[in-house]
Short mmCIF file of C-alpha atoms in Angstrom, two decimals:
data_model
loop_
_atom_site.label_atom_id
_atom_site.label_comp_id
_atom_site.label_asym_id
_atom_site.label_seq_id
_atom_site.Cartn_x
_atom_site.Cartn_y
_atom_site.Cartn_z
CA UNK B 98 -46.91 -92.12 -43.95
CA UNK B 99 -46.14 -88.43 -44.40
CA UNK B 100 -44.14 -86.23 -42.04
CA UNK B 101 -44.12 -82.51 -42.64
CA UNK B 102 -41.17 -80.60 -41.22
CA UNK B 103 -41.36 -76.81 -41.02
CA UNK B 104 -38.69 -74.22 -40.33
CA UNK B 105 -40.07 -73.86 -36.81
CA UNK B 106 -39.56 -77.61 -36.27
CA UNK B 107 -35.95 -77.37 -37.46
CA UNK B 108 -35.23 -74.46 -35.10
CA UNK B 109 -36.87 -76.39 -32.25
CA UNK B 110 -34.75 -79.48 -33.02
CA UNK B 111 -31.55 -77.42 -32.96
CA UNK B 112 -32.48 -75.80 -29.64
CA UNK B 113 -33.46 -79.17 -28.13
CA UNK B 114 -30.19 -80.81 -29.19
CA UNK B 115 -28.18 -77.86 -27.87
CA UNK B 116 -29.93 -77.99 -24.50
CA UNK B 117 -29.51 -81.75 -24.31
CA UNK B 118 -25.77 -81.56 -24.97
CA UNK B 119 -25.40 -78.70 -22.50
CA UNK B 120 -27.25 -80.69 -19.84
CA UNK B 121 -25.06 -83.76 -20.38
CA UNK B 122 -21.95 -81.62 -19.90
CA UNK B 123 -23.05 -79.40 -16.99
CA UNK B 124 -26.13 -80.98 -15.32
CA UNK B 125 -27.48 -77.44 -15.03
CA UNK B 126 -30.61 -77.34 -12.86
CA UNK B 127 -32.40 -74.80 -15.07
CA UNK B 128 -32.04 -77.03 -18.14
CA UNK B 129 -33.07 -79.98 -15.97
CA UNK B 130 -36.29 -78.17 -15.10
CA UNK B 131 -36.98 -77.19 -18.71
CA UNK B 132 -36.65 -80.82 -19.78
CA UNK B 133 -38.71 -82.02 -16.81
CA UNK B 134 -41.53 -79.59 -17.59
CA UNK B 135 -41.44 -80.72 -21.23
CA UNK B 136 -41.82 -84.37 -20.15
CA UNK B 137 -44.74 -83.38 -17.91
CA UNK B 138 -46.53 -81.55 -20.73
CA UNK B 139 -45.97 -84.50 -23.06
CA UNK B 140 -47.40 -86.89 -20.48
CA UNK B 141 -50.44 -84.71 -19.81
CA UNK B 142 -51.09 -84.46 -23.55
CA UNK B 143 -50.97 -88.18 -24.31
CA UNK B 144 -52.29 -89.79 -21.12
CA UNK B 145 -55.87 -89.48 -19.89
CA UNK B 146 -58.35 -91.05 -17.51
CA UNK B 147 -61.58 -92.71 -18.54
CA UNK B 148 -63.47 -92.27 -15.26
CA UNK B 149 -63.31 -90.69 -11.81
CA UNK B 150 -63.08 -94.10 -10.13
CA UNK B 151 -60.03 -95.00 -12.21
CA UNK B 152 -58.34 -91.77 -11.21
CA UNK B 153 -59.15 -92.27 -7.52
CA UNK B 154 -57.78 -95.83 -7.54
CA UNK B 155 -54.62 -94.67 -9.32
CA UNK B 156 -54.05 -91.86 -6.82
CA UNK B 157 -54.68 -94.05 -3.78
CA UNK B 158 -52.34 -96.74 -5.09
CA UNK B 159 -49.55 -94.23 -5.67
CA UNK B 160 -50.29 -92.69 -2.27
CA UNK B 161 -49.44 -96.03 -0.58
CA UNK B 162 -46.47 -96.55 -2.92
CA UNK B 163 -44.98 -93.10 -2.20
CA UNK B 164 -45.44 -93.32 1.57
CA UNK B 165 -43.83 -96.76 1.75
CA UNK B 166 -40.74 -95.89 -0.29
CA UNK B 167 -40.12 -92.69 1.69
CA UNK B 168 -40.98 -93.81 5.24
CA UNK B 169 -41.03 -97.61 5.15
CA UNK B 170 -38.16 -98.57 2.86
CA UNK B 171 -35.45 -97.74 5.41
CA UNK B 172 -36.62 -100.45 7.81
CA UNK B 173 -36.74 -103.01 4.98
CA UNK B 174 -33.72 -102.11 2.82
CA UNK B 175 -31.59 -100.17 5.30
CA UNK B 176 -31.87 -96.83 3.52
CA UNK B 177 -34.46 -94.40 2.21
CA UNK B 178 -34.77 -95.74 -1.34
CA UNK B 179 -36.83 -92.85 -2.71
CA UNK B 180 -34.43 -90.18 -1.45
CA UNK B 181 -31.41 -92.19 -2.62
CA UNK B 182 -32.83 -92.51 -6.14
CA UNK B 183 -33.95 -88.88 -6.31
CA UNK B 184 -30.59 -87.51 -5.21
CA UNK B 185 -28.37 -90.12 -6.84
CA UNK B 186 -29.81 -90.25 -10.36
CA UNK B 187 -28.61 -87.30 -12.42
CA UNK B 188 -31.43 -87.15 -14.94
CA UNK B 189 -34.42 -84.85 -15.51
CA UNK B 190 -36.78 -87.05 -13.47
CA UNK B 191 -37.58 -84.28 -10.99
CA UNK B 192 -37.80 -80.48 -10.75
CA UNK B 193 -35.07 -78.84 -8.69
CA UNK B 194 -35.46 -75.67 -6.63
CA UNK B 195 -32.43 -73.98 -5.01
CA UNK B 196 -32.86 -73.93 -1.24
CA UNK B 197 -29.56 -72.75 0.21
CA UNK B 198 -25.78 -72.95 -0.17
CA UNK B 199 -23.57 -75.23 1.86
CA UNK B 200 -20.27 -74.17 3.44
CA UNK B 201 -18.45 -74.58 0.13
CA UNK B 202 -20.93 -72.41 -1.77
CA UNK B 203 -22.58 -75.38 -3.48
CA UNK B 204 -26.32 -75.09 -4.04
CA UNK B 205 -28.62 -77.37 -2.07
CA UNK B 206 -31.92 -78.24 -3.75
CA UNK B 207 -35.46 -79.17 -2.86
CA UNK B 208 -36.93 -81.62 -5.37
CA UNK B 209 -40.35 -82.45 -6.75
CA UNK B 210 -40.75 -85.67 -8.72
CA UNK B 211 -42.38 -85.50 -12.14
CA UNK B 212 -44.92 -88.10 -11.00
CA UNK B 213 -46.14 -85.62 -8.38
CA UNK B 214 -47.05 -83.32 -11.26
CA UNK B 215 -48.19 -85.65 -14.04
CA UNK B 216 -50.46 -87.99 -12.07
CA UNK B 217 -52.45 -85.24 -10.29
CA UNK B 218 -52.41 -83.30 -13.57
CA UNK B 219 -54.07 -86.20 -15.41
CA UNK B 220 -56.74 -86.36 -12.71
CA UNK B 221 -57.35 -82.59 -12.81
CA UNK B 222 -57.48 -82.76 -16.62
CA UNK B 223 -60.27 -85.32 -16.33
CA UNK B 224 -62.18 -82.92 -14.05
CA UNK B 225 -61.75 -80.16 -16.65
CA UNK B 226 -63.42 -82.43 -19.22
CA UNK B 227 -66.22 -83.08 -16.74
CA UNK B 228 -66.62 -79.31 -16.34
CA UNK B 229 -67.04 -78.90 -20.10
CA UNK B 230 -69.66 -81.65 -20.21
CA UNK B 231 -71.40 -80.24 -17.15
CA UNK B 232 -71.55 -76.65 -18.41
CA UNK B 233 -72.77 -77.74 -21.86
CA UNK B 234 -75.69 -79.62 -20.32
CA UNK B 235 -76.82 -76.64 -18.23
CA UNK B 236 -78.39 -73.71 -20.07
CA UNK B 237 -77.29 -70.21 -19.02
CA UNK B 238 -74.74 -71.61 -16.57
CA UNK B 239 -72.86 -68.86 -14.65
CA UNK B 240 -69.39 -68.17 -16.02
CA UNK B 241 -67.88 -68.73 -12.58
CA UNK B 242 -69.16 -72.34 -12.67
CA UNK B 243 -67.76 -73.12 -16.12
CA UNK B 244 -64.56 -74.71 -14.76
CA UNK B 245 -65.62 -75.08 -11.15
CA UNK B 246 -64.18 -78.55 -10.49
CA UNK B 247 -60.96 -77.70 -12.28
CA UNK B 248 -60.43 -74.44 -10.37
CA UNK B 249 -61.30 -75.86 -6.96
CA UNK B 250 -59.05 -78.89 -7.40
CA UNK B 251 -56.19 -76.77 -8.75
CA UNK B 252 -56.36 -74.60 -5.62
CA UNK B 253 -56.34 -77.77 -3.51
CA UNK B 254 -53.29 -79.02 -5.43
CA UNK B 255 -51.37 -75.78 -4.82
CA UNK B 256 -52.28 -75.89 -1.12
CA UNK B 257 -51.03 -79.48 -0.93
CA UNK B 258 -47.65 -78.41 -2.32
CA UNK B 259 -47.49 -75.56 0.20
CA UNK B 260 -48.27 -78.03 2.97
CA UNK B 261 -45.54 -80.39 1.73
CA UNK B 262 -42.95 -77.60 1.77
CA UNK B 263 -44.00 -76.38 5.21
CA UNK B 264 -43.80 -79.88 6.75
CA UNK B 265 -40.43 -80.46 5.08
CA UNK B 266 -39.04 -77.20 6.49
CA UNK B 267 -40.38 -77.88 9.99
CA UNK B 268 -39.22 -81.49 10.31
CA UNK B 269 -36.13 -81.24 8.04
CA UNK B 270 -37.03 -84.54 6.40
CA UNK B 271 -37.92 -85.52 2.84
CA UNK B 272 -41.68 -85.74 2.36
CA UNK B 273 -43.69 -87.84 -0.10
CA UNK B 274 -45.64 -85.14 -1.90
CA UNK B 275 -48.48 -87.52 -2.76
CA UNK B 276 -49.09 -87.97 0.97
CA UNK B 277 -50.59 -84.48 0.90
CA UNK B 278 -51.61 -84.13 -2.76
CA UNK B 279 -53.91 -87.17 -2.87
CA UNK B 280 -56.10 -86.29 0.15
CA UNK B 281 -56.31 -82.64 -0.88
CA UNK B 282 -57.49 -83.20 -4.45
CA UNK B 283 -59.74 -86.20 -3.74
CA UNK B 284 -61.48 -84.49 -0.82
CA UNK B 285 -61.77 -81.23 -2.79
CA UNK B 286 -63.24 -82.81 -5.93
CA UNK B 287 -65.55 -85.31 -4.24
CA UNK B 288 -66.55 -82.83 -1.55
CA UNK B 289 -67.55 -80.33 -4.24
CA UNK B 290 -69.61 -83.03 -5.97
CA UNK B 291 -71.41 -83.75 -2.68
CA UNK B 292 -72.02 -80.02 -2.10
CA UNK B 293 -73.39 -79.54 -5.65
CA UNK B 294 -75.41 -82.76 -5.56
CA UNK B 295 -73.53 -84.12 -8.59
CA UNK B 296 -71.91 -87.26 -7.19
CA UNK B 297 -73.74 -89.62 -9.54
CA UNK B 298 -72.95 -87.45 -12.59
CA UNK B 299 -69.27 -87.33 -11.63
CA UNK B 300 -69.00 -91.08 -11.05
CA UNK B 301 -70.92 -91.95 -14.22
CA UNK B 302 -69.02 -89.55 -16.50
CA UNK B 303 -66.82 -91.41 -18.98
CA UNK B 304 -64.21 -90.21 -21.44
CA UNK B 305 -64.02 -92.25 -24.64
CA UNK B 306 -60.62 -93.78 -25.28
CA UNK B 307 -59.50 -92.66 -28.76
CA UNK B 308 -55.88 -93.66 -28.26
CA UNK B 309 -56.40 -97.19 -29.62
CA UNK B 310 -58.07 -95.85 -32.77
CA UNK B 311 -55.20 -93.41 -33.30
CA UNK B 312 -52.62 -96.18 -32.87
CA UNK B 313 -54.46 -98.42 -35.37
CA UNK B 314 -54.69 -95.60 -37.93
CA UNK B 315 -50.98 -94.83 -37.51
CA UNK B 316 -50.03 -98.50 -37.89
CA UNK B 317 -52.15 -98.79 -41.06
CA UNK B 318 -50.46 -95.73 -42.55
CA UNK B 319 -47.01 -97.18 -41.76
CA UNK B 320 -47.96 -100.52 -43.36
CA UNK B 321 -49.14 -98.75 -46.53
CA UNK B 322 -45.92 -96.74 -46.65
CA UNK B 323 -43.80 -99.92 -46.33
CA UNK B 324 -45.88 -101.64 -49.02
CA UNK B 325 -45.24 -98.67 -51.28
CA UNK B 326 -41.51 -99.15 -50.87
CA UNK B 327 -41.61 -102.91 -51.51
CA UNK B 328 -44.36 -103.13 -54.15
CA UNK B 329 -44.66 -99.63 -55.67
CA UNK B 330 -46.57 -100.86 -58.74
CA UNK B 331 -49.36 -102.50 -56.70
CA UNK B 332 -49.71 -99.41 -54.52
CA UNK B 333 -50.13 -97.24 -57.62
CA UNK B 334 -52.83 -99.58 -58.96
CA UNK B 335 -54.78 -99.33 -55.70
CA UNK B 336 -54.50 -95.55 -55.75
CA UNK B 337 -55.87 -95.51 -59.34
#
């Protein structure tokens, strides 16, 4: 169990602690967004999908979940639970974008939940892996097709966010972003597969899960480290 700390790590730790303390004291929206983006990147790095079907089921489930808690929760619980949580919890669980100032000069914000970034991002990341597999299996594939599924679905994702903002501005009501994100990216990705005649390849493509192996290796290294602290002589004998 060996952890190497560099000077860059130390500087990063100091900056992170400083930003964290500053956020606790001021609740600054810029620091909130920096922390939120960091959480998103961490989630995208460590979480992945094994298949297209898994991603589609996950997106459709969250689609129903998001729609209910925004539009249906008021009739059940007496208030819009999703909006209440998003506006009432002062934590970096969403990205905040200044919209206007009220009569007292206080900023009013539009918000985008981190789940509306991470979950579609995981799905789009899976499509990027499919692109790599697809381009490697085709000799002399055009460069424009190298990340075709990734690019098309990313454009669809951006358009879904634009649609969400436009509907929110027109109706002056909080919108569940996944209501627009899920149809856009599923129709874009699956529609492209139908157009290219690659539906079976997309549905059959699997990504091997290496997370369990990494966890087991890490646990074994921790066990060996603990054994070295308790029985140093036996550990030395094994090493010899």
